[in-house]
């Protein structure tokens, strides 16, 4: 509000605009320069439009004030300036770190991105990444988006990093299947709370890369799929995050259905039915708390699909 009043004297937030002002501050994660640049638009746009523009365009937050140094006229220019000061290894690590969604631990950064503690410490000192209260690392969303665009300039590297990220977190979910049924349940749920953005992203990538020929493969096997789905489903249920689960599992169902429709011979394929049936089951369980009628439809579909297992053997009634 103070920044906006420097642009438009007497500016006041109407009640219906307060949530959009909050959204703007969240989008720039409280970055002072980001708030200043966003407030510079209040003379032309309402807060709702400013928020939507920031979401849609990385370069929207820019001003043409000649009394500001060039690197302070936009968030991109600011990050560009910091980017130029990095050596090749630091640039490569920062680009790879953009694969994370939310907080990540040091072990994940090393396994997925090859990030040493020394490089992580350097990037933190340069305020390109930061430590969270839980002792994890994170990137400001704008910096993550900037680094992600840089990574996409090398499509092969982009795919490699995303595969490593998916493999790491899907395996972590599978390892937690037993922990979630033990005395370690609460500490495992707390850990999942911190990294749920990465876990969900990894699971979505696994679903989009499933094979339906019945063969196991190193990256995403049938057992990994089943165990990771169990862990996610239990987390969402025990933490009461039903809407989040419904959105994730609905996307999974649609992804598998689309693959079945676009590939000849997959309609009625027992392997595709197996994957779709399991996701439909979990979708129905989560819908039970929010949409009872829809839950019934999802579970009926799951029962139909899972009537036979992956080898075509009739299941016990």
Short mmCIF file of C-alpha atoms in Angstrom, two decimals:
data_model
loop_
_atom_site.label_atom_id
_atom_site.label_comp_id
_atom_site.label_asym_id
_atom_site.label_seq_id
_atom_site.Cartn_x
_atom_site.Cartn_y
_atom_site.Cartn_z
CA UNK A 1 0.00 0.00 0.00
CA UNK A 2 2.86 2.35 0.82
CA UNK A 3 4.53 1.58 -2.52
CA UNK A 4 1.28 2.16 -4.40
CA UNK A 5 0.76 5.53 -2.72
CA UNK A 6 4.15 6.68 -3.96
CA UNK A 7 2.78 6.12 -7.45
CA UNK A 8 -0.79 7.30 -6.86
CA UNK A 9 -1.30 9.60 -3.90
CA UNK A 10 -4.30 8.71 -1.77
CA UNK A 11 -4.54 5.18 -3.19
CA UNK A 12 -6.81 2.94 -1.11
CA UNK A 13 -7.55 -0.76 -1.34
CA UNK A 14 -11.21 -1.60 -1.70
CA UNK A 15 -12.29 -4.68 0.21
CA UNK A 16 -12.68 -6.74 -2.97
CA UNK A 17 -9.09 -5.86 -4.01
CA UNK A 18 -7.40 -6.87 -0.76
CA UNK A 19 -7.10 -10.53 -1.73
CA UNK A 20 -5.50 -9.55 -5.05
CA UNK A 21 -2.98 -7.31 -3.27
CA UNK A 22 -2.18 -10.31 -1.07
CA UNK A 23 -1.84 -12.48 -4.18
CA UNK A 24 0.66 -10.00 -5.67
CA UNK A 25 2.79 -10.12 -2.52
CA UNK A 26 2.66 -13.93 -2.57
CA UNK A 27 3.61 -14.12 -6.25
CA UNK A 28 6.78 -12.10 -5.65
CA UNK A 29 7.26 -13.86 -2.27
CA UNK A 30 7.68 -10.55 -0.47
CA UNK A 31 10.66 -9.46 -2.60
CA UNK A 32 10.87 -5.67 -2.04
CA UNK A 33 11.82 -4.91 -5.64
CA UNK A 34 8.97 -7.10 -6.88
CA UNK A 35 6.48 -5.25 -4.70
CA UNK A 36 7.80 -1.87 -5.89
CA UNK A 37 7.56 -2.89 -9.55
CA UNK A 38 4.05 -4.29 -9.10
CA UNK A 39 2.87 -1.15 -7.30
CA UNK A 40 4.14 0.96 -10.20
CA UNK A 41 1.16 -0.35 -12.24
CA UNK A 42 -1.64 0.79 -9.90
CA UNK A 43 -2.13 3.96 -11.91
CA UNK A 44 -3.16 1.89 -14.94
CA UNK A 45 -4.52 -1.47 -13.74
CA UNK A 46 -6.59 -2.81 -10.84
CA UNK A 47 -4.83 -5.22 -8.47
CA UNK A 48 -6.60 -8.23 -9.95
CA UNK A 49 -5.21 -7.56 -13.43
CA UNK A 50 -1.73 -6.85 -12.04
CA UNK A 51 -1.75 -10.24 -10.27
CA UNK A 52 -2.89 -12.07 -13.41
CA UNK A 53 -0.27 -10.33 -15.56
CA UNK A 54 2.49 -11.35 -13.13
CA UNK A 55 1.30 -14.96 -13.27
CA UNK A 56 1.31 -14.97 -17.06
CA UNK A 57 4.47 -13.07 -18.00
CA UNK A 58 7.89 -13.12 -16.38
CA UNK A 59 8.72 -9.73 -17.94
CA UNK A 60 5.59 -7.88 -16.83
CA UNK A 61 7.26 -6.41 -13.75
CA UNK A 62 9.33 -3.76 -15.48
CA UNK A 63 9.46 0.02 -15.34
CA UNK A 64 11.05 2.65 -17.54
CA UNK A 65 12.21 5.02 -14.81
CA UNK A 66 15.48 6.53 -16.00
CA UNK A 67 16.70 7.38 -12.51
CA UNK A 68 16.97 3.65 -11.65
CA UNK A 69 20.02 1.54 -12.56
CA UNK A 70 19.26 -0.72 -15.53
CA UNK A 71 19.47 -3.87 -13.37
CA UNK A 72 16.74 -2.52 -11.05
CA UNK A 73 14.17 -1.72 -13.76
CA UNK A 74 12.77 -5.27 -13.84
CA UNK A 75 13.06 -8.50 -11.89
CA UNK A 76 14.48 -10.20 -14.97
CA UNK A 77 17.18 -7.54 -15.28
CA UNK A 78 18.05 -8.02 -11.61
CA UNK A 79 18.38 -11.78 -11.99
CA UNK A 80 20.22 -11.33 -15.31
CA UNK A 81 22.82 -9.26 -13.47
CA UNK A 82 23.27 -11.98 -10.83
CA UNK A 83 23.36 -14.69 -13.52
CA UNK A 84 26.28 -13.05 -15.31
CA UNK A 85 28.34 -13.16 -12.12
CA UNK A 86 28.10 -16.98 -11.89
CA UNK A 87 30.65 -19.37 -13.36
CA UNK A 88 29.60 -22.22 -15.68
CA UNK A 89 29.21 -24.81 -12.90
CA UNK A 90 27.11 -22.48 -10.75
CA UNK A 91 24.87 -21.63 -13.71
CA UNK A 92 24.40 -25.33 -14.49
CA UNK A 93 23.48 -26.17 -10.89
CA UNK A 94 21.06 -23.24 -10.59
CA UNK A 95 19.34 -24.31 -13.83
CA UNK A 96 18.98 -27.87 -12.56
CA UNK A 97 17.66 -26.71 -9.18
CA UNK A 98 14.69 -25.19 -11.01
CA UNK A 99 13.27 -28.74 -11.30
CA UNK A 100 12.29 -28.57 -7.62
CA UNK A 101 8.82 -27.38 -6.69
CA UNK A 102 8.96 -26.06 -3.15
CA UNK A 103 11.50 -27.14 -0.54
CA UNK A 104 14.23 -29.71 -1.15
CA UNK A 105 16.94 -31.29 0.99
CA UNK A 106 20.69 -31.22 0.42
CA UNK A 107 20.72 -34.95 -0.44
CA UNK A 108 18.14 -34.46 -3.21
CA UNK A 109 20.06 -31.49 -4.64
CA UNK A 110 23.21 -33.62 -4.81
CA UNK A 111 21.55 -36.74 -6.21
CA UNK A 112 19.43 -34.98 -8.83
CA UNK A 113 21.48 -31.90 -9.72
CA UNK A 114 25.04 -32.79 -8.70
CA UNK A 115 25.04 -29.83 -6.33
CA UNK A 116 27.85 -29.85 -3.79
CA UNK A 117 27.50 -28.21 -0.39
CA UNK A 118 30.00 -25.56 -1.50
CA UNK A 119 27.89 -24.54 -4.51
CA UNK A 120 24.69 -24.54 -2.46
CA UNK A 121 26.36 -22.31 0.12
CA UNK A 122 27.59 -19.94 -2.59
CA UNK A 123 24.14 -19.66 -4.19
CA UNK A 124 22.64 -19.05 -0.77
CA UNK A 125 25.19 -16.31 -0.04
CA UNK A 126 24.21 -14.68 -3.34
CA UNK A 127 20.53 -14.93 -2.27
CA UNK A 128 19.66 -17.07 -5.30
CA UNK A 129 18.47 -19.84 -2.99
CA UNK A 130 17.60 -19.73 0.70
CA UNK A 131 17.32 -22.02 3.73
CA UNK A 132 13.88 -22.69 5.19
CA UNK A 133 13.01 -22.90 8.87
CA UNK A 134 13.00 -26.71 8.57
CA UNK A 135 16.60 -26.73 7.30
CA UNK A 136 15.69 -27.40 3.66
CA UNK A 137 16.53 -25.28 0.63
CA UNK A 138 14.17 -23.41 -1.69
CA UNK A 139 14.21 -20.98 -4.60
CA UNK A 140 12.24 -17.80 -4.85
CA UNK A 141 9.54 -18.61 -7.43
CA UNK A 142 10.68 -15.90 -9.81
CA UNK A 143 14.28 -17.13 -9.73
CA UNK A 144 13.07 -20.72 -10.18
CA UNK A 145 11.08 -19.69 -13.25
CA UNK A 146 14.05 -17.77 -14.66
CA UNK A 147 16.39 -20.75 -14.17
CA UNK A 148 13.77 -23.08 -15.65
CA UNK A 149 13.67 -21.01 -18.85
CA UNK A 150 17.46 -21.25 -19.04
CA UNK A 151 17.30 -25.03 -18.58
CA UNK A 152 14.73 -25.37 -21.37
CA UNK A 153 17.28 -23.94 -23.78
CA UNK A 154 18.86 -27.42 -23.64
CA UNK A 155 15.88 -29.79 -24.13
CA UNK A 156 17.95 -32.96 -23.64
CA UNK A 157 19.36 -31.74 -20.32
CA UNK A 158 15.89 -30.56 -19.29
CA UNK A 159 14.48 -34.05 -19.82
CA UNK A 160 17.40 -35.74 -18.03
CA UNK A 161 17.01 -33.59 -14.93
CA UNK A 162 13.24 -34.11 -14.83
CA UNK A 163 13.70 -37.88 -15.14
CA UNK A 164 16.23 -37.89 -12.28
CA UNK A 165 13.87 -35.76 -10.18
CA UNK A 166 10.90 -38.06 -10.85
CA UNK A 167 12.92 -41.21 -10.20
CA UNK A 168 14.31 -39.86 -6.91
CA UNK A 169 10.98 -38.81 -5.43
CA UNK A 170 8.94 -41.76 -6.70
CA UNK A 171 11.46 -44.11 -5.07
CA UNK A 172 11.28 -42.04 -1.89
CA UNK A 173 7.50 -42.42 -1.88
CA UNK A 174 7.87 -46.18 -2.36
CA UNK A 175 10.35 -46.40 0.53
CA UNK A 176 7.90 -44.55 2.77
CA UNK A 177 5.13 -47.11 2.19
CA UNK A 178 6.32 -49.21 5.14
CA UNK A 179 7.19 -46.20 7.28
CA UNK A 180 3.63 -44.92 6.93
CA UNK A 181 2.40 -48.19 8.46
CA UNK A 182 4.83 -48.09 11.39
CA UNK A 183 5.72 -46.04 14.45
CA UNK A 184 7.42 -43.60 12.05
CA UNK A 185 4.12 -42.61 10.50
CA UNK A 186 3.86 -39.07 11.91
CA UNK A 187 7.46 -38.08 11.17
CA UNK A 188 7.08 -39.43 7.62
CA UNK A 189 3.86 -37.45 7.12
CA UNK A 190 5.63 -34.31 8.38
CA UNK A 191 8.46 -34.88 5.89
CA UNK A 192 5.95 -35.37 3.08
CA UNK A 193 4.25 -32.12 4.09
CA UNK A 194 7.49 -30.26 3.42
CA UNK A 195 8.17 -31.89 0.04
CA UNK A 196 4.68 -32.54 -1.29
CA UNK A 197 5.25 -30.21 -4.26
CA UNK A 198 8.14 -32.36 -5.46
CA UNK A 199 6.37 -35.61 -4.65
CA UNK A 200 3.26 -34.64 -6.62
CA UNK A 201 5.31 -33.37 -9.56
CA UNK A 202 7.35 -36.57 -9.68
CA UNK A 203 4.26 -38.76 -9.52
CA UNK A 204 2.65 -36.85 -12.39
CA UNK A 205 5.73 -37.34 -14.55
CA UNK A 206 5.76 -41.05 -13.76
CA UNK A 207 2.12 -41.34 -14.87
CA UNK A 208 2.89 -39.54 -18.14
CA UNK A 209 5.77 -41.98 -18.82
CA UNK A 210 4.08 -45.28 -17.97
CA UNK A 211 4.58 -48.31 -20.19
CA UNK A 212 1.62 -50.53 -20.96
CA UNK A 213 3.38 -53.60 -22.35
CA UNK A 214 3.54 -55.34 -18.98
CA UNK A 215 7.33 -55.23 -18.79
CA UNK A 216 9.12 -53.79 -15.80
CA UNK A 217 11.48 -50.92 -16.52
CA UNK A 218 14.21 -49.36 -14.41
CA UNK A 219 12.73 -45.90 -14.07
CA UNK A 220 9.05 -46.53 -13.27
CA UNK A 221 8.07 -50.12 -12.51
CA UNK A 222 4.66 -51.48 -11.58
CA UNK A 223 5.74 -51.95 -7.95
CA UNK A 224 7.04 -48.36 -7.74
CA UNK A 225 3.75 -47.11 -9.12
CA UNK A 226 1.67 -49.06 -6.62
CA UNK A 227 3.79 -48.15 -3.57
CA UNK A 228 4.13 -44.47 -4.45
CA UNK A 229 0.38 -44.20 -5.05
CA UNK A 230 -0.34 -45.80 -1.68
CA UNK A 231 1.95 -43.33 0.12
CA UNK A 232 0.46 -40.29 -1.61
CA UNK A 233 -3.10 -41.45 -1.04
CA UNK A 234 -2.53 -42.05 2.69
CA UNK A 235 -0.81 -38.69 3.09
CA UNK A 236 -3.65 -36.74 1.49
CA UNK A 237 -6.25 -38.68 3.49
CA UNK A 238 -4.58 -38.34 6.88
CA UNK A 239 -3.84 -34.65 6.38
CA UNK A 240 -7.34 -33.93 5.08
CA UNK A 241 -6.04 -32.50 1.80
CA UNK A 242 -8.87 -34.01 -0.23
CA UNK A 243 -9.18 -31.32 -2.92
CA UNK A 244 -5.45 -31.54 -3.64
CA UNK A 245 -5.69 -35.33 -3.94
CA UNK A 246 -8.78 -35.17 -6.15
CA UNK A 247 -7.04 -32.75 -8.53
CA UNK A 248 -3.86 -34.86 -8.70
CA UNK A 249 -5.57 -38.22 -9.14
CA UNK A 250 -8.09 -36.79 -11.62
CA UNK A 251 -5.18 -35.59 -13.75
CA UNK A 252 -3.65 -39.06 -13.46
CA UNK A 253 -6.86 -40.71 -14.63
CA UNK A 254 -7.14 -38.33 -17.58
CA UNK A 255 -3.48 -38.86 -18.55
CA UNK A 256 -3.84 -42.64 -18.65
CA UNK A 257 -7.18 -42.45 -20.47
CA UNK A 258 -5.67 -40.14 -23.09
CA UNK A 259 -2.76 -42.56 -23.61
CA UNK A 260 -5.19 -45.45 -24.07
CA UNK A 261 -7.20 -43.54 -26.65
CA UNK A 262 -4.23 -42.28 -28.62
CA UNK A 263 -2.41 -45.62 -28.84
CA UNK A 264 -3.83 -48.51 -30.84
CA UNK A 265 -4.50 -51.65 -28.82
CA UNK A 266 -4.55 -50.05 -25.38
CA UNK A 267 -8.33 -50.14 -24.92
CA UNK A 268 -8.82 -53.17 -22.70
CA UNK A 269 -5.05 -53.62 -22.30
CA UNK A 270 -4.67 -55.38 -18.90
CA UNK A 271 -1.60 -53.33 -17.94
CA UNK A 272 -3.29 -50.02 -18.77
CA UNK A 273 -6.41 -51.23 -16.94
CA UNK A 274 -4.29 -52.05 -13.89
CA UNK A 275 -2.78 -48.55 -13.67
CA UNK A 276 -6.08 -46.81 -14.40
CA UNK A 277 -7.90 -49.01 -11.91
CA UNK A 278 -5.51 -48.22 -9.06
CA UNK A 279 -5.67 -44.46 -9.64
CA UNK A 280 -9.47 -44.60 -9.95
CA UNK A 281 -9.59 -46.43 -6.62
CA UNK A 282 -7.63 -43.71 -4.84
CA UNK A 283 -9.63 -41.01 -6.59
CA UNK A 284 -12.83 -42.61 -5.32
CA UNK A 285 -11.47 -42.84 -1.77
CA UNK A 286 -10.63 -39.13 -1.75
CA UNK A 287 -13.92 -38.16 -3.39
CA UNK A 288 -15.76 -40.04 -0.63
CA UNK A 289 -15.07 -37.09 1.69
CA UNK A 290 -16.19 -34.40 -0.77
CA UNK A 291 -18.37 -35.89 -3.57
CA UNK A 292 -20.08 -39.06 -2.42
CA UNK A 293 -21.90 -39.75 -5.72
CA UNK A 294 -18.73 -39.22 -7.78
CA UNK A 295 -16.84 -41.49 -5.38
CA UNK A 296 -19.25 -44.31 -6.15
CA UNK A 297 -18.73 -43.90 -9.90
CA UNK A 298 -14.92 -43.91 -9.53
CA UNK A 299 -14.89 -47.03 -7.36
CA UNK A 300 -17.27 -48.90 -9.69
CA UNK A 301 -14.96 -48.04 -12.59
CA UNK A 302 -11.98 -49.25 -10.58
CA UNK A 303 -13.67 -52.57 -9.76
CA UNK A 304 -14.46 -53.10 -13.43
CA UNK A 305 -10.90 -52.38 -14.49
CA UNK A 306 -9.31 -54.50 -11.75
CA UNK A 307 -11.56 -57.51 -12.28
CA UNK A 308 -8.55 -59.13 -13.94
CA UNK A 309 -4.99 -58.61 -12.91
CA UNK A 310 -2.08 -57.63 -15.14
CA UNK A 311 -1.58 -61.23 -16.30
CA UNK A 312 -5.21 -61.68 -17.25
CA UNK A 313 -5.96 -64.06 -14.38
CA UNK A 314 -9.45 -63.76 -12.94
CA UNK A 315 -9.43 -62.26 -9.46
CA UNK A 316 -11.29 -63.84 -6.54
CA UNK A 317 -14.74 -62.34 -6.15
#
